[in-house]
mmCIF file of C-alpha atoms in Angstrom:
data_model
loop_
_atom_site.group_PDB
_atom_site.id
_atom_site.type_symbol
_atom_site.label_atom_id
_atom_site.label_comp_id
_atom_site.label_asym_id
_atom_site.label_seq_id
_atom_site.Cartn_x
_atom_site.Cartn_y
_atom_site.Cartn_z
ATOM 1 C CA UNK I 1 71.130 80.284 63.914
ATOM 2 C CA UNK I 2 73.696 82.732 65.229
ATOM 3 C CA UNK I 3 73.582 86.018 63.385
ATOM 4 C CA UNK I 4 76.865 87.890 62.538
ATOM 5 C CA UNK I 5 78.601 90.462 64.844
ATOM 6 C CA UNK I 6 78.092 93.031 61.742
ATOM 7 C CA UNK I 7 74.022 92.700 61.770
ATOM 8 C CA UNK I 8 73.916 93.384 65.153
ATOM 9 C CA UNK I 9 75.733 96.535 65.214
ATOM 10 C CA UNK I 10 74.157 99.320 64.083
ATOM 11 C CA UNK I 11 75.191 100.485 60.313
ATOM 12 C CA UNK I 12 75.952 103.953 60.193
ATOM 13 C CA UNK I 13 78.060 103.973 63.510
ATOM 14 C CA UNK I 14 81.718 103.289 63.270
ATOM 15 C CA UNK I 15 83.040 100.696 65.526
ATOM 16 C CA UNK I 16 86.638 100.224 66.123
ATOM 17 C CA UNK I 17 89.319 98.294 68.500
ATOM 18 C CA UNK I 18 91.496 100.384 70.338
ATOM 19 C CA UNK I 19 94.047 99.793 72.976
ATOM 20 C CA UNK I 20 97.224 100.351 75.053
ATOM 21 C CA UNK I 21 100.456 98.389 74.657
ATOM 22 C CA UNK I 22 103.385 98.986 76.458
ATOM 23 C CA UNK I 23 106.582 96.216 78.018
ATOM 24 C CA UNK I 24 107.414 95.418 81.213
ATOM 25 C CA UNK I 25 110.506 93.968 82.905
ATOM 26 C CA UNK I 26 109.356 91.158 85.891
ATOM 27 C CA UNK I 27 105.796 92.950 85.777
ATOM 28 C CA UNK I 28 106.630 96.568 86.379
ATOM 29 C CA UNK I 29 106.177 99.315 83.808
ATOM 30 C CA UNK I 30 109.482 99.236 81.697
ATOM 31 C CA UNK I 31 108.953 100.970 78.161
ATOM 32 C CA UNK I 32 105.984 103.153 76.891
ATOM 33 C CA UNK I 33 105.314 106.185 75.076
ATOM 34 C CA UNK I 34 107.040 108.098 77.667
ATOM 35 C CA UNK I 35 110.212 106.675 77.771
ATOM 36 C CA UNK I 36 110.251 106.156 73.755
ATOM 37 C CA UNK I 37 109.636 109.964 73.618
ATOM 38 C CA UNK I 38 112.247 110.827 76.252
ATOM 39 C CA UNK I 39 114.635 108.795 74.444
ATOM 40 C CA UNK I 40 114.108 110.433 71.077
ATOM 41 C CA UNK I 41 114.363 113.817 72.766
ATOM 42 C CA UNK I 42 117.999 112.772 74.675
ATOM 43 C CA UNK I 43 118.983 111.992 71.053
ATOM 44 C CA UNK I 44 117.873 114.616 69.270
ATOM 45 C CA UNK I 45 119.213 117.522 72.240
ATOM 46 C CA UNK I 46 122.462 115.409 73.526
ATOM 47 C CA UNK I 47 120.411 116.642 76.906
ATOM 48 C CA UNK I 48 118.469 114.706 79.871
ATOM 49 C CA UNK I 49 116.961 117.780 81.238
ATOM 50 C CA UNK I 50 116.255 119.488 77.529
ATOM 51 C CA UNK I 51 114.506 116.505 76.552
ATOM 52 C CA UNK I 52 112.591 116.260 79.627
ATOM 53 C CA UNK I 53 111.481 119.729 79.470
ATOM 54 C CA UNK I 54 110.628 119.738 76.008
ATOM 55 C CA UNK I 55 107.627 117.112 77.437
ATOM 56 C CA UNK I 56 107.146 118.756 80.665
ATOM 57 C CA UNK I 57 108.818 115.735 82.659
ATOM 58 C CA UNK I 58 110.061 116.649 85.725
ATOM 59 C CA UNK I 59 114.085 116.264 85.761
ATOM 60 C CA UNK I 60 113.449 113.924 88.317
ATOM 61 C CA UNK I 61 111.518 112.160 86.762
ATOM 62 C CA UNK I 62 113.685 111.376 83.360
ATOM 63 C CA UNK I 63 116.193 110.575 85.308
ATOM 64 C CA UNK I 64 114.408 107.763 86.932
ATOM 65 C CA UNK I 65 113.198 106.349 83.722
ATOM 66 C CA UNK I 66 117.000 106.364 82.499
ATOM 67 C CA UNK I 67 118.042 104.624 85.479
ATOM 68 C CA UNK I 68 115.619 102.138 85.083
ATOM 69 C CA UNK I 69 116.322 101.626 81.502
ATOM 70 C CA UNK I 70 119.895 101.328 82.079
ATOM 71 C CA UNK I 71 119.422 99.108 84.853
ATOM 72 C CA UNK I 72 117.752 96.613 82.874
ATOM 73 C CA UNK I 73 120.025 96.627 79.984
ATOM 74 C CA UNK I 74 123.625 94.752 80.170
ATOM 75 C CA UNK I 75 124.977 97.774 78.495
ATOM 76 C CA UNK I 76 124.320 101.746 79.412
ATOM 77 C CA UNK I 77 121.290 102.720 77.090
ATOM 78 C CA UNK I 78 121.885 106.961 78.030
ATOM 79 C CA UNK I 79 125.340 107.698 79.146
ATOM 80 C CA UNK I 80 126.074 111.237 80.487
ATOM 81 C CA UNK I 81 129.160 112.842 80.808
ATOM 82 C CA UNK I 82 129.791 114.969 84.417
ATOM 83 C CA UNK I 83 129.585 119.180 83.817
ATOM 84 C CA UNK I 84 129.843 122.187 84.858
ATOM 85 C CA UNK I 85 126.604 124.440 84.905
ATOM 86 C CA UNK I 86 124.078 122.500 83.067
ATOM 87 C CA UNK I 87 125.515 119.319 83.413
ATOM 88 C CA UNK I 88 127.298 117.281 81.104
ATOM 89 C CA UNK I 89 125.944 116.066 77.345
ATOM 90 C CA UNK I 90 124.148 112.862 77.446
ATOM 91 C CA UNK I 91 123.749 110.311 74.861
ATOM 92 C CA UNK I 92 121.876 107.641 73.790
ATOM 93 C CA UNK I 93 123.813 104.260 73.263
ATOM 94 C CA UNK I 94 123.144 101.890 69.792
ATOM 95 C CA UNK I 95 121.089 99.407 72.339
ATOM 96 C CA UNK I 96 119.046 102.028 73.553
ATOM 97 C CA UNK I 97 118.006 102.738 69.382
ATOM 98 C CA UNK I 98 118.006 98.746 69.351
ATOM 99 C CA UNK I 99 115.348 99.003 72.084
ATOM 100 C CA UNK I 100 113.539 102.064 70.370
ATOM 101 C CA UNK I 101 113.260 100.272 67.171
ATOM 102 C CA UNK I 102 112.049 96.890 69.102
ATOM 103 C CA UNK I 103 109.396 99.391 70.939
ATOM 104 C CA UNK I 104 108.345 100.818 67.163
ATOM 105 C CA UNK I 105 107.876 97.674 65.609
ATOM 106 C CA UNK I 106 105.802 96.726 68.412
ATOM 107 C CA UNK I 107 103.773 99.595 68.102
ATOM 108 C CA UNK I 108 103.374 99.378 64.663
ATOM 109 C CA UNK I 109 101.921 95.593 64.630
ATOM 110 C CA UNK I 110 100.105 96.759 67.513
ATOM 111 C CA UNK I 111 98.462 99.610 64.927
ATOM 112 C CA UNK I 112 98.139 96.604 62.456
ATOM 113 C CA UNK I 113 96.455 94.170 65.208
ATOM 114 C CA UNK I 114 94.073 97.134 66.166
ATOM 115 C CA UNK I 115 92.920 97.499 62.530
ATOM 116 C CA UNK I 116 92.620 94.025 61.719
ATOM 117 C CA UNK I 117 90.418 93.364 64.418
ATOM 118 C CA UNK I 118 88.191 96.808 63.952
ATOM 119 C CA UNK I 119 87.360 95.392 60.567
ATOM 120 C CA UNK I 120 85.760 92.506 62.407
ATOM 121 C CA UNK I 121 83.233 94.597 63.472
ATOM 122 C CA UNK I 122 82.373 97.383 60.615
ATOM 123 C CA UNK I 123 79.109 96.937 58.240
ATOM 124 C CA UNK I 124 81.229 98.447 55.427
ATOM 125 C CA UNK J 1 126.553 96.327 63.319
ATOM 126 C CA UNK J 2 123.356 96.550 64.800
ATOM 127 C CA UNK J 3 122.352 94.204 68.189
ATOM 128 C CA UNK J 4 119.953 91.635 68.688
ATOM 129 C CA UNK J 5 117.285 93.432 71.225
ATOM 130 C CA UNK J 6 117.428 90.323 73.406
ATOM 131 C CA UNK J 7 121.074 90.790 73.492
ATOM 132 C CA UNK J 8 120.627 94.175 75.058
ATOM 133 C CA UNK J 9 118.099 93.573 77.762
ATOM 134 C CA UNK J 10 119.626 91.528 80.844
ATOM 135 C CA UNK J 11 118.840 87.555 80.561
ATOM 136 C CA UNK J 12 117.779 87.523 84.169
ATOM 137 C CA UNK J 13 115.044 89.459 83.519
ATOM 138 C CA UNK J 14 111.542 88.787 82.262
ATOM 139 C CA UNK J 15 110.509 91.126 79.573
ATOM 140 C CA UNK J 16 106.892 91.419 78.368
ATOM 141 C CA UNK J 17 104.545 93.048 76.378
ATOM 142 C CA UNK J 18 101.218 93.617 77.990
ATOM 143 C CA UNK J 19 98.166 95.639 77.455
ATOM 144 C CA UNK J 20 94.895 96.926 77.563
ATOM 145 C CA UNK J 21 92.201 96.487 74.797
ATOM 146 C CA UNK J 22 88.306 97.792 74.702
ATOM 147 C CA UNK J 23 85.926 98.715 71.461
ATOM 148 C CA UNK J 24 84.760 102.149 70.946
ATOM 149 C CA UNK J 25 81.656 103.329 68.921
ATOM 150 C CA UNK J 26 81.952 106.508 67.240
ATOM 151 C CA UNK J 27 85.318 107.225 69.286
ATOM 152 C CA UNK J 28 83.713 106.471 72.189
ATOM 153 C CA UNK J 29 83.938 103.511 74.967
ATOM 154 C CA UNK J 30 81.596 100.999 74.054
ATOM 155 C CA UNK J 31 82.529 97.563 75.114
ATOM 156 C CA UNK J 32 85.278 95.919 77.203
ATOM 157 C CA UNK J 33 85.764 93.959 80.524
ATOM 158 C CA UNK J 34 82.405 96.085 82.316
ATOM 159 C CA UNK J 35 80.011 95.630 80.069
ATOM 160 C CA UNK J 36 81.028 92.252 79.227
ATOM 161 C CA UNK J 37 80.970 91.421 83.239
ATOM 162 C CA UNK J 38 77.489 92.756 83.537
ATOM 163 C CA UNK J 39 76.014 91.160 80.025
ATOM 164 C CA UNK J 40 77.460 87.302 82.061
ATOM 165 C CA UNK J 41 75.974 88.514 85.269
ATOM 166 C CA UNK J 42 72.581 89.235 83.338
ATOM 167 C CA UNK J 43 72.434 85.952 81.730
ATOM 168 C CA UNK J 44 72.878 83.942 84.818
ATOM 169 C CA UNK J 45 70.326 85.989 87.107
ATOM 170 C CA UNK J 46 67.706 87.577 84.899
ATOM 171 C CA UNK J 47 68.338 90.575 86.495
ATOM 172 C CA UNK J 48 69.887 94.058 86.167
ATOM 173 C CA UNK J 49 70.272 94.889 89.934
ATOM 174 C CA UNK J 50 71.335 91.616 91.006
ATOM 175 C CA UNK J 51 74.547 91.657 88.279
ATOM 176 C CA UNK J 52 74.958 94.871 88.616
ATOM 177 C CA UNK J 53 74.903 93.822 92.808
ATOM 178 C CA UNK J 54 77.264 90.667 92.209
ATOM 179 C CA UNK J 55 80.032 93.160 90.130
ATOM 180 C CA UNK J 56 79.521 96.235 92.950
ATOM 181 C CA UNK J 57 78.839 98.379 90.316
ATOM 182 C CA UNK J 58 75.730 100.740 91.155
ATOM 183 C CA UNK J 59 72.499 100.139 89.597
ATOM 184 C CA UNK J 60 72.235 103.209 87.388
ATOM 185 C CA UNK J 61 75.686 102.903 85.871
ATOM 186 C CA UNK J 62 74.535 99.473 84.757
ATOM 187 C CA UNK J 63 71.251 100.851 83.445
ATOM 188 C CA UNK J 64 73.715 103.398 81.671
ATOM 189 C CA UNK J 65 75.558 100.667 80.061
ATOM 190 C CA UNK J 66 72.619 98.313 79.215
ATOM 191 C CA UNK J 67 71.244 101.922 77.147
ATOM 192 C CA UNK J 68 74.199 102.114 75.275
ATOM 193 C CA UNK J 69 74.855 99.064 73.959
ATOM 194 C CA UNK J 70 71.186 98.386 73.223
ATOM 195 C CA UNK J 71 71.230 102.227 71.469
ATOM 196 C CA UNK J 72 74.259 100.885 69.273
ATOM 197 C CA UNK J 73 72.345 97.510 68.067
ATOM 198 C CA UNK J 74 70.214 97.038 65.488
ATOM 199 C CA UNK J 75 68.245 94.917 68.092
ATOM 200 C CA UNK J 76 67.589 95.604 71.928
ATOM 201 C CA UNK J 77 70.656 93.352 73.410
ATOM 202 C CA UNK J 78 69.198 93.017 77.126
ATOM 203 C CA UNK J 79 65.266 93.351 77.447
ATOM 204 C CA UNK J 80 63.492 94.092 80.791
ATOM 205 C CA UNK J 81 59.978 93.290 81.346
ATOM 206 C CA UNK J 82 58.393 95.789 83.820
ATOM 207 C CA UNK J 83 57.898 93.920 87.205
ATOM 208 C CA UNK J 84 56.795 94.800 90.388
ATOM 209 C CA UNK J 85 58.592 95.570 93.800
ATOM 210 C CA UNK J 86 61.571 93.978 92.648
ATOM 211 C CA UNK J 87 61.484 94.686 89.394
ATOM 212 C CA UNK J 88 61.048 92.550 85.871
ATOM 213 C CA UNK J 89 63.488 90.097 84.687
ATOM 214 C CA UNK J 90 66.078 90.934 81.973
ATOM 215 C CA UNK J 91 66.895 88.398 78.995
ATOM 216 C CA UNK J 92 70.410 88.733 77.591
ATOM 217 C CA UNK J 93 69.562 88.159 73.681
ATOM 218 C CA UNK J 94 71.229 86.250 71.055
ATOM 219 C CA UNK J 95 72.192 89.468 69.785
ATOM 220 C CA UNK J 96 74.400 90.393 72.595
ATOM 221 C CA UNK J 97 75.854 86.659 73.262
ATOM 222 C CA UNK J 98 76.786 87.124 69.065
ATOM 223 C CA UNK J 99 78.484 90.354 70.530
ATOM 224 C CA UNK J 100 80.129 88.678 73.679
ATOM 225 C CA UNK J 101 81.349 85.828 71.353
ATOM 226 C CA UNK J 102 83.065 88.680 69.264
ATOM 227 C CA UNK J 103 84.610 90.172 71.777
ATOM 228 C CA UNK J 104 86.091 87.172 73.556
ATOM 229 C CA UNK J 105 87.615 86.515 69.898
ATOM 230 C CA UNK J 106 89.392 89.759 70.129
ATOM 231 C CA UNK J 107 90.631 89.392 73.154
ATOM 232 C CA UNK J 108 92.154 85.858 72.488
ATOM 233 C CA UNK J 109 93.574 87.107 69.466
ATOM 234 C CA UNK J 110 95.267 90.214 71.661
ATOM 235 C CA UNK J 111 96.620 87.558 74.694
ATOM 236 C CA UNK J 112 98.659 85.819 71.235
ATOM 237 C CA UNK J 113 99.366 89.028 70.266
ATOM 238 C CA UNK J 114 100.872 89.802 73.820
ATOM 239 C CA UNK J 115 102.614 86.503 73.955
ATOM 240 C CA UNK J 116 104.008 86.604 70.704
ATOM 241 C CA UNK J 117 105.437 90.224 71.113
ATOM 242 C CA UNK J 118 106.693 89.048 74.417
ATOM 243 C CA UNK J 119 108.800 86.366 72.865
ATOM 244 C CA UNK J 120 110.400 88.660 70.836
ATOM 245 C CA UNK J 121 111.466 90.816 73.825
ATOM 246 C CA UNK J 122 112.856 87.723 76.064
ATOM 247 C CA UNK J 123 116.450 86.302 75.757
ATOM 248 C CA UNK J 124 115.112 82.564 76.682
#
């Protein structure tokens, strides 16, 4: 007789599921955490390079993530305006909060899956 | 009007969700692709070293893995017998093939949970 998973595991420990999601366009890294953050903060500051210093990103580096967003998108997710200075104001396009929203409801039956299964494997 | 997310990502393109899942004990690693590797690699050879051997994964890190999941378990999951020159055998227990069962569940459940998310990413 097979016993259950919750009699082997010890009682008074907690056990629980936990993971990493993220998507990916043909295989490669395409949306995470990362991105989803850097997109929030190009909203919130109209700026690529406030947003990427407000999560210690290297300029460089946001603007490859925008590039690769836009290229995978048939519309410009983060357009940005030339300027003088400090560069022009960026902003984030309706598909690109399409595609933040997508990313949050992932996450969020992601959080749901996690749970689910952690019950699986708790005494109580 | 908002857009359909699939209408926003290119149609050329494959989108996916993918992932990376493990339990934790406590907050801590306890169980994912390793251990499960070494618990199969036990079963078949009756022997610590020579799973440990098969996976190239030195000898004391298995011996640091076998500890911990028979620390969390209300019964010892792998049992050595003391041996001689080459050591005792080691007997995977029902115990931890209850435990390997439950964790090939959960990861089933997260490939539909990657292929459903998926679909809802991809234009075709």
């Amino acid at each position: 007789m097979t016993k259950s998973i919750r009699s082997v595991l010890k009682p008074k420990r907690k056990f629980t599921v936990n993971g990493r999601v993220w998507m990916e366009c043909n295989g490669e890294r395409f949306f995470g955490p990362g991105p989803a953050e850097l997109l929030e903060g190009v909203a919130e500051t109209g700026s690529i390079s406030k947003a990427a210093k407000g999560m210690d990103m290297s300029y460089k580096k946001a603007w490859k993530i925008v590039d690769r967003l836009n290229g995978a998108a048939t519309v410009p997710l983060v357009t940005t305006s030339p300027g003088g200075k400090h560069g022009g104001g960026s902003v984030v396009s309706e598909e690109a909060k399409e595609l933040m929203r997508s990313y949050c409801n992932m996450r969020e039956a992601f959080k749901a899956f996690l749970a689910q299964q952690s019950s699986f494997f708790n005494n109580r």
